[in-house]
Amino acid sequence: MYRLAILEDDSTQLDLLDKIIQKTKYGSEIETARFSNAAELEQSLLDGASFDIALVDIRLADTASNENIEPVETGIDVVHKLFVATNTQVIYVTGYDMYHSDVYKTPHVFFLLKPVTAERMTQALEAALLQLKNISEKPLRLRVGQDEVVIEPHTIRYVESHRRQLHIHTVNGELVTYLRLDTLENMLPSSFVRCHKSYLANLDYVARYRVNELELNDGSIIPVSQSRRATVRDWFFDHVRGTR
């Protein structure tokens, strides 16, 4: 199951975009989360949520009714703040064609002009899902000591952050690098879950799920923090069912 965030300040448009997504051939594969403002979306991310795709309205909560006055913060600003340097695939949507060049200030896979049709939404989702597939197969290049090492993401069992170092536990042994855990998390496919502020676990190697820990198939025990239990539970069972 893919997770898609919709950021749209107009409640009618929010409902409509959600319904259009569900009408596409990908509707059964996508779980949507709806946000009416940027603060709600940011808080969701801080609480541990992550999204494969973000459908972002460019013109948010104007401070004036005059459509010629720019909003204080646009959807482009939000994407720059929350999704640049992540694997989240951004689809912009707007009713104003004047933004078609501004969207290139940030990475994105598609630009939708309202009114949005199911056909155009399908094309946008296809572009996002194709990019996600390419990312999941892309090897990582990391600095380990004086060497640059290439790692296939599927070989990583789990990652631990300890004293500004990342200990990457793979099927071939352990590698140590200086990198933020947040940075590495954004480079990895959706089989990886942030189960603790200091741990990332690859669900492909989880043999047993418990409320407060994950047991991997090599016997390793990975803690699950209380604040992330619901997210980890949902990701684990989606993974087992093959819907993620």
mmCIF file of C-alpha atoms in Angstrom:
data_model
loop_
_atom_site.group_PDB
_atom_site.id
_atom_site.type_symbol
_atom_site.label_atom_id
_atom_site.label_comp_id
_atom_site.label_asym_id
_atom_site.label_seq_id
_atom_site.Cartn_x
_atom_site.Cartn_y
_atom_site.Cartn_z
ATOM 1 C CA MET A 1 0.000 0.000 0.000
ATOM 2 C CA TYR A 2 1.306 3.433 -0.934
ATOM 3 C CA ARG A 3 0.704 6.385 1.378
ATOM 4 C CA LEU A 4 -0.343 9.646 -0.258
ATOM 5 C CA ALA A 5 -0.711 13.006 1.479
ATOM 6 C CA ILE A 6 -3.186 15.515 0.054
ATOM 7 C CA LEU A 7 -2.547 19.129 1.044
ATOM 8 C CA GLU A 8 -5.515 21.275 0.015
ATOM 9 C CA ASP A 9 -7.037 24.125 2.040
ATOM 10 C CA ASP A 10 -10.419 24.037 0.264
ATOM 11 C CA SER A 11 -12.527 21.271 1.850
ATOM 12 C CA THR A 12 -14.621 20.767 -1.294
ATOM 13 C CA GLN A 13 -11.520 20.366 -3.448
ATOM 14 C CA LEU A 14 -9.960 18.105 -0.815
ATOM 15 C CA ASP A 15 -12.933 15.731 -1.012
ATOM 16 C CA LEU A 16 -12.932 15.869 -4.800
ATOM 17 C CA LEU A 17 -9.223 15.100 -5.186
ATOM 18 C CA ASP A 18 -9.522 12.173 -2.785
ATOM 19 C CA LYS A 19 -12.475 10.758 -4.738
ATOM 20 C CA ILE A 20 -10.652 11.133 -8.063
ATOM 21 C CA ILE A 21 -7.656 9.229 -6.692
ATOM 22 C CA GLN A 22 -9.904 6.379 -5.563
ATOM 23 C CA LYS A 23 -11.529 6.241 -9.015
ATOM 24 C CA THR A 24 -8.217 5.626 -10.788
ATOM 25 C CA LYS A 25 -6.883 2.125 -11.389
ATOM 26 C CA TYR A 26 -4.424 2.723 -8.548
ATOM 27 C CA GLY A 27 -7.099 3.633 -6.008
ATOM 28 C CA SER A 28 -7.010 0.263 -4.236
ATOM 29 C CA GLU A 29 -3.232 0.533 -3.813
ATOM 30 C CA ILE A 30 -3.236 3.994 -2.252
ATOM 31 C CA GLU A 31 -4.051 5.084 1.291
ATOM 32 C CA THR A 32 -4.684 8.819 1.499
ATOM 33 C CA ALA A 33 -4.104 11.192 4.396
ATOM 34 C CA ARG A 34 -5.826 14.572 4.110
ATOM 35 C CA PHE A 35 -4.449 17.885 5.366
ATOM 36 C CA SER A 36 -6.096 21.306 5.151
ATOM 37 C CA ASN A 37 -2.969 23.259 6.074
ATOM 38 C CA ALA A 38 0.800 22.920 6.105
ATOM 39 C CA ALA A 39 1.038 22.851 9.906
ATOM 40 C CA GLU A 40 -1.065 19.676 10.100
ATOM 41 C CA LEU A 41 1.112 17.976 7.502
ATOM 42 C CA GLU A 42 4.325 19.026 9.220
ATOM 43 C CA GLN A 43 3.082 17.761 12.588
ATOM 44 C CA SER A 44 2.154 14.431 11.029
ATOM 45 C CA LEU A 45 5.703 14.066 9.720
ATOM 46 C CA LEU A 46 7.153 15.025 13.106
ATOM 47 C CA ASP A 47 4.961 12.339 14.692
ATOM 48 C CA GLY A 48 6.631 9.729 12.495
ATOM 49 C CA ALA A 49 4.366 9.534 9.454
ATOM 50 C CA SER A 50 5.924 9.243 6.014
ATOM 51 C CA PHE A 51 4.451 9.497 2.558
ATOM 52 C CA ASP A 52 5.375 7.956 -0.761
ATOM 53 C CA ILE A 53 3.488 10.638 -2.691
ATOM 54 C CA ALA A 54 2.365 14.173 -1.850
ATOM 55 C CA LEU A 55 -0.410 15.871 -3.816
ATOM 56 C CA VAL A 56 0.090 19.547 -3.024
ATOM 57 C CA ASP A 57 -2.136 22.485 -3.904
ATOM 58 C CA ILE A 58 0.083 25.435 -4.789
ATOM 59 C CA ARG A 59 -2.180 28.278 -3.669
ATOM 60 C CA LEU A 60 -2.871 27.855 0.049
ATOM 61 C CA ALA A 61 -4.909 29.919 2.556
ATOM 62 C CA ASP A 62 -4.797 33.387 1.042
ATOM 63 C CA THR A 63 -4.700 36.334 3.401
ATOM 64 C CA ALA A 64 -6.959 38.299 1.043
ATOM 65 C CA SER A 65 -9.827 37.518 -1.262
ATOM 66 C CA ASN A 66 -8.096 39.208 -4.204
ATOM 67 C CA GLU A 67 -6.739 36.386 -6.340
ATOM 68 C CA ASN A 68 -3.973 38.684 -7.604
ATOM 69 C CA ILE A 69 -2.438 38.883 -4.132
ATOM 70 C CA GLU A 70 0.092 36.148 -3.435
ATOM 71 C CA PRO A 71 -0.526 33.852 -0.433
ATOM 72 C CA VAL A 72 1.932 34.116 2.464
ATOM 73 C CA GLU A 73 3.096 30.523 1.957
ATOM 74 C CA THR A 74 2.573 28.531 -1.214
ATOM 75 C CA GLY A 75 2.544 24.790 -1.695
ATOM 76 C CA ILE A 76 5.935 25.179 -3.373
ATOM 77 C CA ASP A 77 7.291 26.671 -0.131
ATOM 78 C CA VAL A 78 5.850 23.737 1.804
ATOM 79 C CA VAL A 79 7.450 21.190 -0.521
ATOM 80 C CA HIS A 80 10.792 22.970 -0.251
ATOM 81 C CA LYS A 81 10.546 22.833 3.539
ATOM 82 C CA LEU A 82 9.239 19.295 4.006
ATOM 83 C CA PHE A 83 10.030 17.140 0.988
ATOM 84 C CA VAL A 84 13.196 18.335 -0.759
ATOM 85 C CA ALA A 85 15.936 15.667 -0.387
ATOM 86 C CA THR A 86 13.362 12.963 0.406
ATOM 87 C CA ASN A 87 11.969 10.122 -1.684
ATOM 88 C CA THR A 88 8.434 11.546 -1.515
ATOM 89 C CA GLN A 89 7.150 12.084 -5.042
ATOM 90 C CA VAL A 90 5.439 15.454 -5.387
ATOM 91 C CA ILE A 91 2.445 16.122 -7.631
ATOM 92 C CA TYR A 92 1.449 19.774 -7.795
ATOM 93 C CA VAL A 93 -2.147 20.821 -8.383
ATOM 94 C CA THR A 94 -3.542 24.313 -8.913
ATOM 95 C CA GLY A 95 -6.301 26.274 -10.561
ATOM 96 C CA TYR A 96 -3.858 28.971 -11.650
ATOM 97 C CA ASP A 97 -1.768 28.373 -14.754
ATOM 98 C CA MET A 98 0.611 31.188 -13.766
ATOM 99 C CA TYR A 99 2.419 28.750 -11.447
ATOM 100 C CA HIS A 100 3.480 26.337 -14.204
ATOM 101 C CA SER A 101 7.062 27.677 -14.251
ATOM 102 C CA ASP A 102 7.419 28.220 -10.480
ATOM 103 C CA VAL A 103 7.027 24.505 -9.747
ATOM 104 C CA TYR A 104 10.470 23.851 -11.213
ATOM 105 C CA LYS A 105 11.982 25.444 -8.118
ATOM 106 C CA THR A 106 11.508 22.045 -6.456
ATOM 107 C CA PRO A 107 11.634 18.430 -7.686
ATOM 108 C CA HIS A 108 8.239 17.065 -8.716
ATOM 109 C CA VAL A 109 6.868 14.421 -11.064
ATOM 110 C CA PHE A 110 3.678 16.037 -12.361
ATOM 111 C CA PHE A 111 1.706 19.284 -12.584
ATOM 112 C CA LEU A 112 -2.103 19.104 -12.556
ATOM 113 C CA LEU A 113 -4.310 22.008 -13.552
ATOM 114 C CA LYS A 114 -7.829 22.134 -12.097
ATOM 115 C CA PRO A 115 -10.360 20.858 -12.880
ATOM 116 C CA VAL A 116 -8.519 17.553 -12.529
ATOM 117 C CA THR A 117 -9.797 14.577 -14.519
ATOM 118 C CA ALA A 118 -9.378 10.925 -13.580
ATOM 119 C CA GLU A 119 -7.281 10.454 -16.714
ATOM 120 C CA ARG A 120 -4.803 13.172 -15.747
ATOM 121 C CA MET A 121 -4.686 11.937 -12.158
ATOM 122 C CA THR A 122 -3.894 8.442 -13.435
ATOM 123 C CA GLN A 123 -1.010 9.838 -15.481
ATOM 124 C CA ALA A 124 0.311 11.701 -12.449
ATOM 125 C CA LEU A 125 0.136 8.621 -10.227
ATOM 126 C CA GLU A 126 1.822 6.492 -12.892
ATOM 127 C CA ALA A 127 4.721 8.945 -13.012
ATOM 128 C CA ALA A 128 5.064 8.936 -9.222
ATOM 129 C CA LEU A 129 4.885 5.146 -8.876
ATOM 130 C CA LEU A 130 7.429 4.618 -11.650
ATOM 131 C CA GLN A 131 9.847 6.962 -9.908
ATOM 132 C CA LEU A 132 9.326 5.154 -6.597
ATOM 133 C CA LYS A 133 10.103 1.838 -8.283
ATOM 134 C CA ASN A 134 13.325 3.246 -9.717
ATOM 135 C CA ILE A 135 14.375 4.600 -6.316
ATOM 136 C CA SER A 136 13.767 1.281 -4.543
ATOM 137 C CA GLU A 137 16.156 -0.446 -6.939
ATOM 138 C CA LYS A 138 18.874 2.210 -6.778
ATOM 139 C CA PRO A 139 22.076 1.270 -4.879
ATOM 140 C CA LEU A 140 23.442 3.568 -2.166
ATOM 141 C CA ARG A 141 26.878 5.163 -2.319
ATOM 142 C CA LEU A 142 28.196 5.863 1.182
ATOM 143 C CA ARG A 143 31.501 7.043 2.596
ATOM 144 C CA VAL A 144 32.945 4.408 4.944
ATOM 145 C CA GLY A 145 36.290 5.526 6.338
ATOM 146 C CA GLN A 146 38.418 6.521 3.355
ATOM 147 C CA ASP A 147 36.374 4.415 0.953
ATOM 148 C CA GLU A 148 33.190 4.988 -0.996
ATOM 149 C CA VAL A 149 31.067 1.866 -0.687
ATOM 150 C CA VAL A 150 28.105 0.799 -2.818
ATOM 151 C CA ILE A 151 25.308 -0.923 -0.872
ATOM 152 C CA GLU A 152 22.159 -2.535 -2.221
ATOM 153 C CA PRO A 153 19.272 -1.424 0.052
ATOM 154 C CA HIS A 154 17.748 -4.920 0.115
ATOM 155 C CA THR A 155 20.892 -6.256 1.858
ATOM 156 C CA ILE A 156 20.436 -3.955 4.874
ATOM 157 C CA ARG A 157 18.822 -5.598 7.907
ATOM 158 C CA TYR A 158 18.714 -2.563 10.177
ATOM 159 C CA VAL A 159 20.486 0.703 10.938
ATOM 160 C CA GLU A 160 21.439 2.077 14.345
ATOM 161 C CA SER A 161 22.449 5.660 15.117
ATOM 162 C CA HIS A 162 25.011 5.956 17.903
ATOM 163 C CA ARG A 163 27.139 8.968 18.834
ATOM 164 C CA ARG A 164 26.874 10.690 15.455
ATOM 165 C CA GLN A 165 27.696 7.458 13.620
ATOM 166 C CA LEU A 166 25.419 5.128 11.690
ATOM 167 C CA HIS A 167 25.993 1.412 12.147
ATOM 168 C CA ILE A 168 24.547 -0.243 9.047
ATOM 169 C CA HIS A 169 23.950 -3.953 9.616
ATOM 170 C CA THR A 170 23.822 -5.852 6.324
ATOM 171 C CA VAL A 171 23.715 -9.523 5.403
ATOM 172 C CA ASN A 172 27.435 -9.165 4.639
ATOM 173 C CA GLY A 173 28.463 -7.511 7.887
ATOM 174 C CA GLU A 174 28.473 -4.115 9.579
ATOM 175 C CA LEU A 175 29.465 -0.779 8.046
ATOM 176 C CA VAL A 176 30.004 2.468 9.935
ATOM 177 C CA THR A 177 29.525 5.894 8.380
ATOM 178 C CA TYR A 178 29.005 9.495 9.468
ATOM 179 C CA LEU A 179 25.511 10.402 8.329
ATOM 180 C CA ARG A 180 22.257 11.556 9.876
ATOM 181 C CA LEU A 181 19.674 8.808 10.285
ATOM 182 C CA ASP A 182 17.043 11.132 8.796
ATOM 183 C CA THR A 183 19.184 11.526 5.685
ATOM 184 C CA LEU A 184 19.630 7.790 5.182
ATOM 185 C CA GLU A 185 15.938 7.148 5.847
ATOM 186 C CA ASN A 186 15.036 9.374 2.922
ATOM 187 C CA MET A 187 17.330 7.369 0.649
ATOM 188 C CA LEU A 188 15.722 4.003 1.411
ATOM 189 C CA PRO A 189 12.627 2.261 -0.023
ATOM 190 C CA SER A 190 9.330 1.838 1.803
ATOM 191 C CA SER A 191 10.297 -1.557 3.272
ATOM 192 C CA PHE A 192 12.258 0.405 5.896
ATOM 193 C CA VAL A 193 10.413 1.721 8.932
ATOM 194 C CA ARG A 194 11.625 4.244 11.514
ATOM 195 C CA CYS A 195 10.747 2.303 14.649
ATOM 196 C CA HIS A 196 12.770 4.404 17.092
ATOM 197 C CA LYS A 197 14.592 7.734 17.022
ATOM 198 C CA SER A 198 17.848 5.750 16.724
ATOM 199 C CA TYR A 199 16.761 2.787 14.577
ATOM 200 C CA LEU A 200 15.592 1.907 11.081
ATOM 201 C CA ALA A 201 14.459 -1.664 10.405
ATOM 202 C CA ASN A 202 13.995 -3.443 7.085
ATOM 203 C CA LEU A 203 10.630 -5.199 7.285
ATOM 204 C CA ASP A 204 11.861 -7.823 4.817
ATOM 205 C CA TYR A 205 13.948 -9.266 7.661
ATOM 206 C CA VAL A 206 11.408 -9.039 10.497
ATOM 207 C CA ALA A 207 10.488 -12.490 11.796
ATOM 208 C CA ARG A 208 8.314 -11.444 14.719
ATOM 209 C CA TYR A 209 6.428 -8.295 15.679
ATOM 210 C CA ARG A 210 5.872 -7.312 19.294
ATOM 211 C CA VAL A 211 4.382 -4.106 20.625
ATOM 212 C CA ASN A 212 7.695 -2.754 21.907
ATOM 213 C CA GLU A 213 10.218 -4.531 19.676
ATOM 214 C CA LEU A 214 10.900 -6.235 16.356
ATOM 215 C CA GLU A 215 12.763 -9.528 16.159
ATOM 216 C CA LEU A 216 14.721 -10.045 12.951
ATOM 217 C CA ASN A 217 15.359 -13.409 11.327
ATOM 218 C CA ASP A 218 18.961 -13.390 12.560
ATOM 219 C CA GLY A 219 17.822 -12.949 16.171
ATOM 220 C CA SER A 220 18.522 -9.214 16.404
ATOM 221 C CA ILE A 221 16.086 -7.279 18.601
ATOM 222 C CA ILE A 222 15.145 -3.767 17.489
ATOM 223 C CA PRO A 223 13.293 -1.478 19.933
ATOM 224 C CA VAL A 224 10.020 0.207 19.014
ATOM 225 C CA SER A 225 9.422 3.500 20.803
ATOM 226 C CA GLN A 226 5.992 4.203 22.267
ATOM 227 C CA SER A 227 5.388 7.181 19.975
ATOM 228 C CA ARG A 228 5.976 5.054 16.874
ATOM 229 C CA ARG A 229 4.076 1.884 17.834
ATOM 230 C CA ALA A 230 0.963 2.600 15.764
ATOM 231 C CA THR A 231 2.986 3.486 12.666
ATOM 232 C CA VAL A 232 5.207 0.413 12.984
ATOM 233 C CA ARG A 233 2.202 -1.864 13.512
ATOM 234 C CA ASP A 234 0.452 -0.519 10.419
ATOM 235 C CA TRP A 235 3.583 -0.755 8.274
ATOM 236 C CA PHE A 236 4.347 -4.289 9.460
ATOM 237 C CA PHE A 237 0.901 -5.717 8.699
ATOM 238 C CA ASP A 238 0.692 -3.862 5.372
ATOM 239 C CA HIS A 239 4.047 -5.402 4.506
ATOM 240 C CA VAL A 240 2.952 -8.905 5.517
ATOM 241 C CA ARG A 241 -0.181 -8.584 3.384
ATOM 242 C CA GLY A 242 1.916 -7.367 0.483
ATOM 243 C CA THR A 243 0.067 -4.064 0.308
ATOM 244 C CA ARG A 244 3.123 -1.956 0.975
#
